[in-house]
Short mmCIF file of C-alpha atoms in Angstrom, two decimals:
data_model
loop_
_atom_site.label_atom_id
_atom_site.label_comp_id
_atom_site.label_asym_id
_atom_site.label_seq_id
_atom_site.Cartn_x
_atom_site.Cartn_y
_atom_site.Cartn_z
CA MET A 199 0.36 201.92 115.73
CA TYR A 200 2.89 199.31 114.72
CA ASN A 201 2.50 201.17 111.43
CA ASN A 202 2.89 204.73 112.55
CA PHE A 203 5.81 203.83 114.65
CA ASN A 204 7.56 202.22 111.57
CA GLN A 205 6.56 205.31 109.49
CA SER A 206 7.78 207.58 112.29
CA ASN A 207 11.00 206.17 112.65
CA SER A 208 11.83 205.20 108.74
CA GLY A 209 14.08 208.60 108.44
CA PHE A 210 12.12 209.72 105.30
CA PRO A 211 8.70 211.77 105.73
CA LYS A 212 5.85 209.69 104.38
CA GLY A 213 4.86 208.97 101.47
CA THR A 214 8.81 209.70 100.17
CA PRO A 215 9.82 207.18 97.53
CA LYS A 216 14.19 206.05 97.79
CA GLU A 217 16.54 207.58 95.45
CA PRO A 218 17.79 204.78 92.69
CA ILE A 219 21.81 204.07 92.52
CA GLU A 220 23.03 205.66 89.10
CA PRO A 221 24.66 202.91 87.02
CA GLY A 222 27.94 205.53 87.06
CA LYS A 223 28.46 204.69 90.62
CA ILE A 224 27.92 200.82 90.37
CA ILE A 225 30.01 200.77 87.73
CA LYS A 226 32.62 202.96 89.75
CA ARG A 227 32.89 200.94 92.71
CA VAL A 228 33.59 197.43 91.00
CA LEU A 229 36.27 199.76 88.76
CA LEU A 230 37.37 200.15 92.42
CA VAL A 231 37.03 196.91 93.88
CA PHE A 232 38.85 195.30 90.87
CA VAL A 233 41.82 197.92 91.32
CA LEU A 234 42.25 196.96 94.67
CA ILE A 235 42.23 193.28 93.96
CA VAL A 236 44.95 193.78 91.50
CA ALA A 237 46.70 195.62 93.76
CA ILE A 238 46.78 193.25 96.14
CA ALA A 239 47.74 190.47 93.85
CA LEU A 240 50.47 193.03 92.47
CA VAL A 241 52.24 193.42 95.66
CA SER A 242 52.35 190.20 96.77
CA THR A 243 53.10 188.66 94.04
CA CYS A 244 56.95 191.25 93.18
CA TRP A 245 58.34 190.02 95.77
CA TYR A 246 60.23 187.11 97.76
CA THR A 247 62.78 186.26 100.43
CA VAL A 248 65.44 183.72 100.37
CA ASN A 249 67.16 182.66 104.05
CA ASP A 250 70.56 182.45 104.39
CA ASN A 251 70.70 178.66 103.58
CA GLN A 252 68.87 178.83 99.98
CA GLN A 253 69.37 180.37 96.68
CA ALA A 254 66.55 181.63 94.64
CA VAL A 255 66.34 180.11 90.88
CA ILE A 256 64.51 182.36 88.38
CA THR A 257 62.62 181.71 85.57
CA THR A 258 60.99 184.15 83.33
CA PHE A 259 58.47 182.62 80.94
CA GLY A 260 59.45 179.25 81.69
CA LYS A 261 63.27 179.76 80.97
CA VAL A 262 66.25 180.12 84.26
CA THR A 263 67.56 183.52 83.46
CA SER A 264 69.46 184.04 86.73
CA THR A 265 69.50 183.39 90.52
CA ASN A 266 69.80 185.14 94.11
CA GLU A 267 71.77 184.95 97.22
CA ALA A 268 69.62 185.54 100.31
CA GLY A 269 67.61 188.47 101.52
CA ILE A 270 64.56 190.36 99.70
CA HIS A 271 64.29 190.44 96.11
CA PHE A 272 61.74 191.11 93.43
CA LYS A 273 60.23 189.73 90.59
CA LEU A 274 57.67 190.42 87.80
CA PRO A 275 54.01 189.66 89.04
CA PHE A 276 51.05 187.43 87.74
CA GLY A 277 53.16 184.20 86.55
CA ILE A 278 55.81 186.01 84.76
CA GLN A 279 58.85 185.30 86.30
CA ASN A 280 58.57 182.52 89.01
CA VAL A 281 60.65 181.59 91.83
CA LYS A 282 62.01 178.35 93.28
CA LEU A 283 64.13 178.72 96.44
CA VAL A 284 66.51 175.19 96.77
CA ASP A 285 68.48 174.66 100.01
CA VAL A 286 72.32 174.78 99.14
CA HIS A 287 73.53 175.45 102.04
CA ASN A 288 72.69 172.30 104.29
CA ILE A 289 74.47 169.03 104.51
CA GLN A 290 71.78 166.29 103.32
CA LYS A 291 71.39 162.60 103.92
CA ILE A 292 71.04 159.44 102.30
CA GLU A 293 70.75 156.05 104.20
CA ILE A 294 71.69 152.74 103.13
CA GLY A 295 71.18 149.67 105.03
CA TYR A 296 68.77 151.30 107.70
CA SER A 297 66.38 153.72 108.12
CA SER A 298 65.88 156.37 110.47
CA LYS A 299 63.81 154.79 112.81
CA GLY A 300 66.09 151.90 113.13
CA GLU A 301 64.79 149.20 110.55
CA THR A 302 67.26 146.91 108.82
CA VAL A 303 66.95 147.09 104.99
CA GLU A 304 68.54 143.79 103.98
CA SER A 305 68.00 144.43 100.44
CA GLU A 306 70.49 147.41 101.05
CA SER A 307 72.84 146.06 103.88
CA LYS A 308 73.46 142.50 102.54
CA MET A 309 76.55 141.93 100.58
CA ILE A 310 79.09 139.85 99.25
CA THR A 311 82.81 140.50 100.00
CA GLY A 312 85.61 139.64 97.67
CA ASP A 313 85.76 135.75 99.10
CA PHE A 314 82.69 135.10 98.88
CA ASN A 315 81.07 135.63 102.28
CA ILE A 316 78.24 137.37 103.35
CA VAL A 317 78.36 140.67 104.92
CA ASN A 318 75.49 142.95 105.75
CA VAL A 319 76.78 146.51 106.19
CA ASP A 320 75.70 150.28 106.80
CA PHE A 321 76.41 152.96 104.66
CA PHE A 322 75.53 156.99 105.64
CA VAL A 323 75.78 159.38 102.71
CA GLU A 324 76.18 162.93 103.26
CA TYR A 325 76.06 165.47 100.42
CA LYS A 326 74.46 169.03 99.45
CA ILE A 327 73.46 170.90 96.54
CA SER A 328 76.63 172.57 94.39
CA ASP A 329 74.75 173.86 91.70
CA PRO A 330 71.07 174.26 91.65
CA ILE A 331 70.17 174.90 88.55
CA LYS A 332 70.99 171.72 87.21
CA TYR A 333 69.97 170.25 90.42
CA LEU A 334 66.16 171.30 89.50
CA TYR A 335 66.13 171.12 85.93
CA SER A 336 68.99 168.30 85.20
CA SER A 337 67.15 165.70 86.61
CA GLN A 338 63.56 164.62 88.02
CA LYS A 339 65.42 162.42 91.12
CA PRO A 340 68.74 163.75 91.95
CA ALA A 341 69.03 162.24 95.04
CA LEU A 342 67.52 159.23 94.04
CA ILE A 343 70.08 159.09 91.27
CA LEU A 344 72.57 159.44 93.64
CA LYS A 345 71.79 156.82 96.19
CA SER A 346 72.07 154.36 92.96
CA LEU A 347 75.38 155.23 92.27
CA ALA A 348 76.02 154.84 96.04
CA GLN A 349 74.68 151.42 96.31
CA SER A 350 76.21 150.11 92.97
CA GLN A 351 79.65 151.57 94.00
CA ILE A 352 79.75 150.31 97.94
CA ARG A 353 78.89 146.80 96.06
CA ASN A 354 81.41 147.21 94.15
CA VAL A 355 84.12 147.72 96.80
CA ILE A 356 83.21 145.50 99.50
CA GLY A 357 82.99 143.11 96.32
CA SER A 358 86.44 143.95 96.08
CA PHE A 359 87.65 143.08 100.01
CA ASP A 360 87.59 140.15 101.93
CA VAL A 361 85.37 139.62 104.68
CA ASP A 362 87.73 140.38 107.78
CA SER A 363 88.58 143.71 106.40
CA VAL A 364 85.05 144.42 106.06
CA LEU A 365 84.66 143.63 109.34
CA THR A 366 88.01 144.76 110.60
CA ASN A 367 91.07 147.05 109.87
CA GLU A 368 89.87 148.61 106.58
CA LYS A 369 86.57 150.23 107.04
CA THR A 370 88.52 153.45 106.71
CA ALA A 371 89.93 152.72 103.76
CA ILE A 372 87.07 151.41 101.97
CA GLN A 373 84.73 154.06 102.89
CA MET A 374 87.49 156.49 101.19
CA GLN A 375 87.70 154.19 97.43
CA ILE A 376 83.76 154.32 97.72
CA LYS A 377 83.93 158.53 98.18
CA GLU A 378 85.88 158.96 95.15
CA LEU A 379 84.14 156.57 92.67
CA ILE A 380 81.29 158.22 93.78
CA ILE A 381 82.54 161.73 92.81
CA GLU A 382 84.14 160.69 89.51
CA GLU A 383 79.83 159.15 88.43
CA LEU A 384 79.21 162.40 89.76
CA GLU A 385 80.78 164.23 87.07
CA ASP A 386 79.99 162.34 84.55
CA TYR A 387 76.34 162.95 85.30
CA ASP A 388 76.64 166.37 86.36
CA ILE A 389 73.23 166.36 88.77
CA GLY A 390 74.13 169.64 91.00
CA LEU A 391 75.53 167.72 93.62
CA SER A 392 78.42 167.16 95.80
CA LEU A 393 79.42 164.52 98.12
CA LEU A 394 80.50 165.83 101.20
CA ALA A 395 81.18 161.68 103.20
CA VAL A 396 81.00 157.90 102.30
CA MET A 397 81.03 156.72 106.61
CA ILE A 398 80.03 152.60 107.45
CA GLN A 399 77.80 153.33 110.01
CA ASP A 400 77.87 148.93 110.63
CA ALA A 401 79.56 146.00 109.52
CA GLU A 402 77.99 142.51 110.45
CA PRO A 403 78.26 138.95 109.38
CA PRO A 404 74.87 137.50 108.73
CA THR A 405 75.09 135.10 112.19
CA GLU A 406 75.66 135.70 115.40
CA GLN A 407 77.78 132.70 115.34
CA VAL A 408 80.60 134.30 113.10
CA ASN A 409 79.56 137.37 114.68
CA GLN A 410 81.01 136.48 117.74
CA ALA A 411 84.10 134.51 115.99
CA PHE A 412 85.20 137.94 114.18
CA LYS A 413 84.12 139.70 117.80
CA ASN A 414 86.28 137.44 119.20
CA VAL A 415 89.25 138.12 116.34
CA GLU A 416 89.26 142.03 116.88
CA THR A 417 89.73 141.64 120.57
CA ALA A 418 92.65 139.39 119.90
CA ARG A 419 93.91 142.06 117.11
CA GLN A 420 93.15 144.71 120.38
CA GLY A 421 95.78 142.13 122.80
CA MET A 422 98.43 142.06 119.87
CA GLU A 423 98.11 145.64 119.54
CA THR A 424 98.53 146.44 123.22
CA ALA A 425 101.13 144.30 124.22
CA ILE A 426 103.11 145.52 121.38
CA ASN A 427 102.40 149.91 122.81
CA ASP A 428 103.70 148.06 126.01
CA ALA A 429 106.89 146.89 124.15
CA ASN A 430 107.06 150.14 122.78
CA ALA A 431 107.00 152.24 125.59
CA TYR A 432 109.15 150.10 127.72
CA LYS A 433 111.47 150.74 124.74
CA ASN A 434 111.69 154.10 124.90
CA LYS A 435 111.84 153.87 129.01
CA MET A 436 115.13 151.52 128.82
CA LEU A 437 116.73 153.08 125.47
CA PRO A 438 117.49 156.22 126.91
CA GLU A 439 119.17 154.96 129.76
CA ALA A 440 121.17 152.26 127.71
CA ILE A 441 122.31 155.03 125.77
CA ALA A 442 122.79 156.79 128.50
CA LYS A 443 125.25 154.03 129.92
CA ALA A 444 127.48 153.85 126.63
CA ASP A 445 128.13 157.13 126.48
CA LYS A 446 129.22 157.56 129.82
CA LEU A 447 131.95 154.12 128.60
CA ILE A 448 132.77 155.91 125.55
CA GLN A 449 133.53 159.06 127.77
CA ASN A 450 135.46 156.96 130.33
CA ALA A 451 137.81 154.70 127.62
CA GLU A 452 138.24 158.24 125.56
CA TYR A 453 139.52 159.44 129.18
CA LEU A 454 142.05 156.64 129.69
CA LYS A 455 143.07 156.67 126.32
CA GLN A 456 143.81 160.25 126.43
CA ASN A 457 145.23 159.60 129.65
CA ARG A 458 147.42 156.53 128.09
CA ILE A 459 148.71 159.10 125.70
CA ASN A 460 149.87 161.84 127.88
CA GLU A 461 151.00 159.45 129.97
CA ALA A 462 153.49 158.30 127.27
CA VAL A 463 154.45 161.68 126.39
CA LYS A 464 155.32 162.48 129.62
CA GLN A 465 158.00 159.16 129.01
CA VAL A 466 158.85 160.15 126.06
CA ALA A 467 160.05 163.36 127.03
CA MET A 468 161.81 162.28 130.82
CA PHE A 469 163.52 159.22 128.38
CA GLU A 470 164.65 162.49 126.03
CA ALA A 471 165.79 164.28 128.64
CA MET A 472 167.76 161.92 130.67
CA PHE A 473 169.36 160.97 126.83
CA SER A 474 170.90 164.21 126.67
CA GLU A 475 172.18 164.31 130.45
CA TYR A 476 173.20 160.77 129.81
CA ALA A 477 175.55 162.48 126.04
CA LEU A 478 176.57 165.39 128.04
CA ASN A 479 178.30 162.57 131.38
CA SER A 480 177.92 159.17 130.04
CA ALA A 481 180.33 157.91 131.94
CA ILE A 482 178.82 159.40 135.70
CA THR A 483 175.30 158.59 134.29
CA LYS A 484 175.75 155.31 133.96
CA SER A 485 176.82 154.85 137.00
CA ARG A 486 174.12 156.55 138.80
CA MET A 487 171.69 154.30 136.98
CA TYR A 488 174.06 151.56 137.62
CA PHE A 489 173.91 152.17 141.66
CA GLU A 490 169.97 152.97 140.99
CA ALA A 491 169.27 149.49 139.78
CA MET A 492 171.30 147.95 141.80
CA GLU A 493 169.18 149.28 144.93
CA SER A 494 166.11 148.11 143.17
CA VAL A 495 167.17 145.01 142.66
CA LEU A 496 168.73 144.78 146.18
CA PRO A 497 166.36 146.45 148.23
CA GLY A 498 167.89 146.07 152.28
CA VAL A 499 171.46 144.70 151.08
CA LYS A 500 173.97 146.48 152.31
CA VAL A 501 177.17 146.81 149.95
CA ILE A 502 180.85 148.02 151.18
CA ILE A 503 182.63 149.46 147.97
CA ASP A 504 186.66 149.89 149.39
CA THR A 505 188.52 152.44 148.04
CA SER A 506 191.47 151.63 149.59
CA SER A 507 194.00 151.05 147.18
CA GLU A 508 197.94 151.33 147.27
CA ALA A 509 197.79 154.51 144.92
CA SER A 510 195.45 156.06 147.71
CA ASP A 511 195.45 158.05 150.18
CA ILE A 512 191.29 157.48 151.17
CA ASN A 513 190.19 154.49 152.69
CA LYS A 514 185.88 155.03 152.75
CA LEU A 515 183.27 152.78 153.62
CA LEU A 516 180.21 153.64 150.93
CA PRO A 517 176.80 151.79 152.28
CA ILE A 518 174.38 151.76 149.12
CA ASP A 519 171.85 152.95 151.69
CA LYS A 520 173.27 155.69 152.51
CA LEU A 521 173.32 157.11 149.67
CA SER A 522 169.49 157.25 149.13
#
């Protein structure tokens, strides 16, 4: 029964042989699969995408032929053209004297100052890729070259400052000088990198006792600056008041001066008027002036003037106080 069941469900009549597959169909199927594989490879290798922070460098048969910005671009497939993506808009960093894990690298941080003291100085360097072609093909490890240049110029500049300047108030000048020297060196090396900033991350003496001494110096310096600022604030407060008082005194003096001048002019005018009257009637004016002078010299004294005489018909008593 088992044999009969297989024969009845095999799909072919009993005793009918299967048709052999023709060789031509096999070749067609193989060619079709090959064409599909080639098409998939062609589609997958003839386009690429560039992000906003990247720039693409295209090489044709190993030679740089062009660059492309962000977007979807096409290239020749099968390795004829190759694309390398470079992060040109990202700011990258180099740590000198310490690691991102917080560990100190003494071989990089320990330096000698200009006055032959030892300090530990950590630096933070920021840069970006300015030319992707030179970055890829002018050197093997451009970031390592930049780090070596930075370490060389850092030790050169630190060696020209004394320890007080390095640890306290000359950090900004040190950073600027190091940055300028590294930029000059980068222009000579021309490796496609652009330096953005050089910053002192930390600066301290190699021993705790010396470190505490410099902290005390810095505290005293800050106290001095605070006292100077307080003195300047007091000066700025009192100076306007003093200026106002001085201005008031000057204005008062000018007023008194002008008042004296006006009084003198008035007296001159009165004298000139009196002189003109005196010139017209000198005798009468002289008598009047004499009586006025006597009245001011002898206040309260009665003077009787006897005008009686043999030749006169009038006899009068003229007290001076009545005349006034």
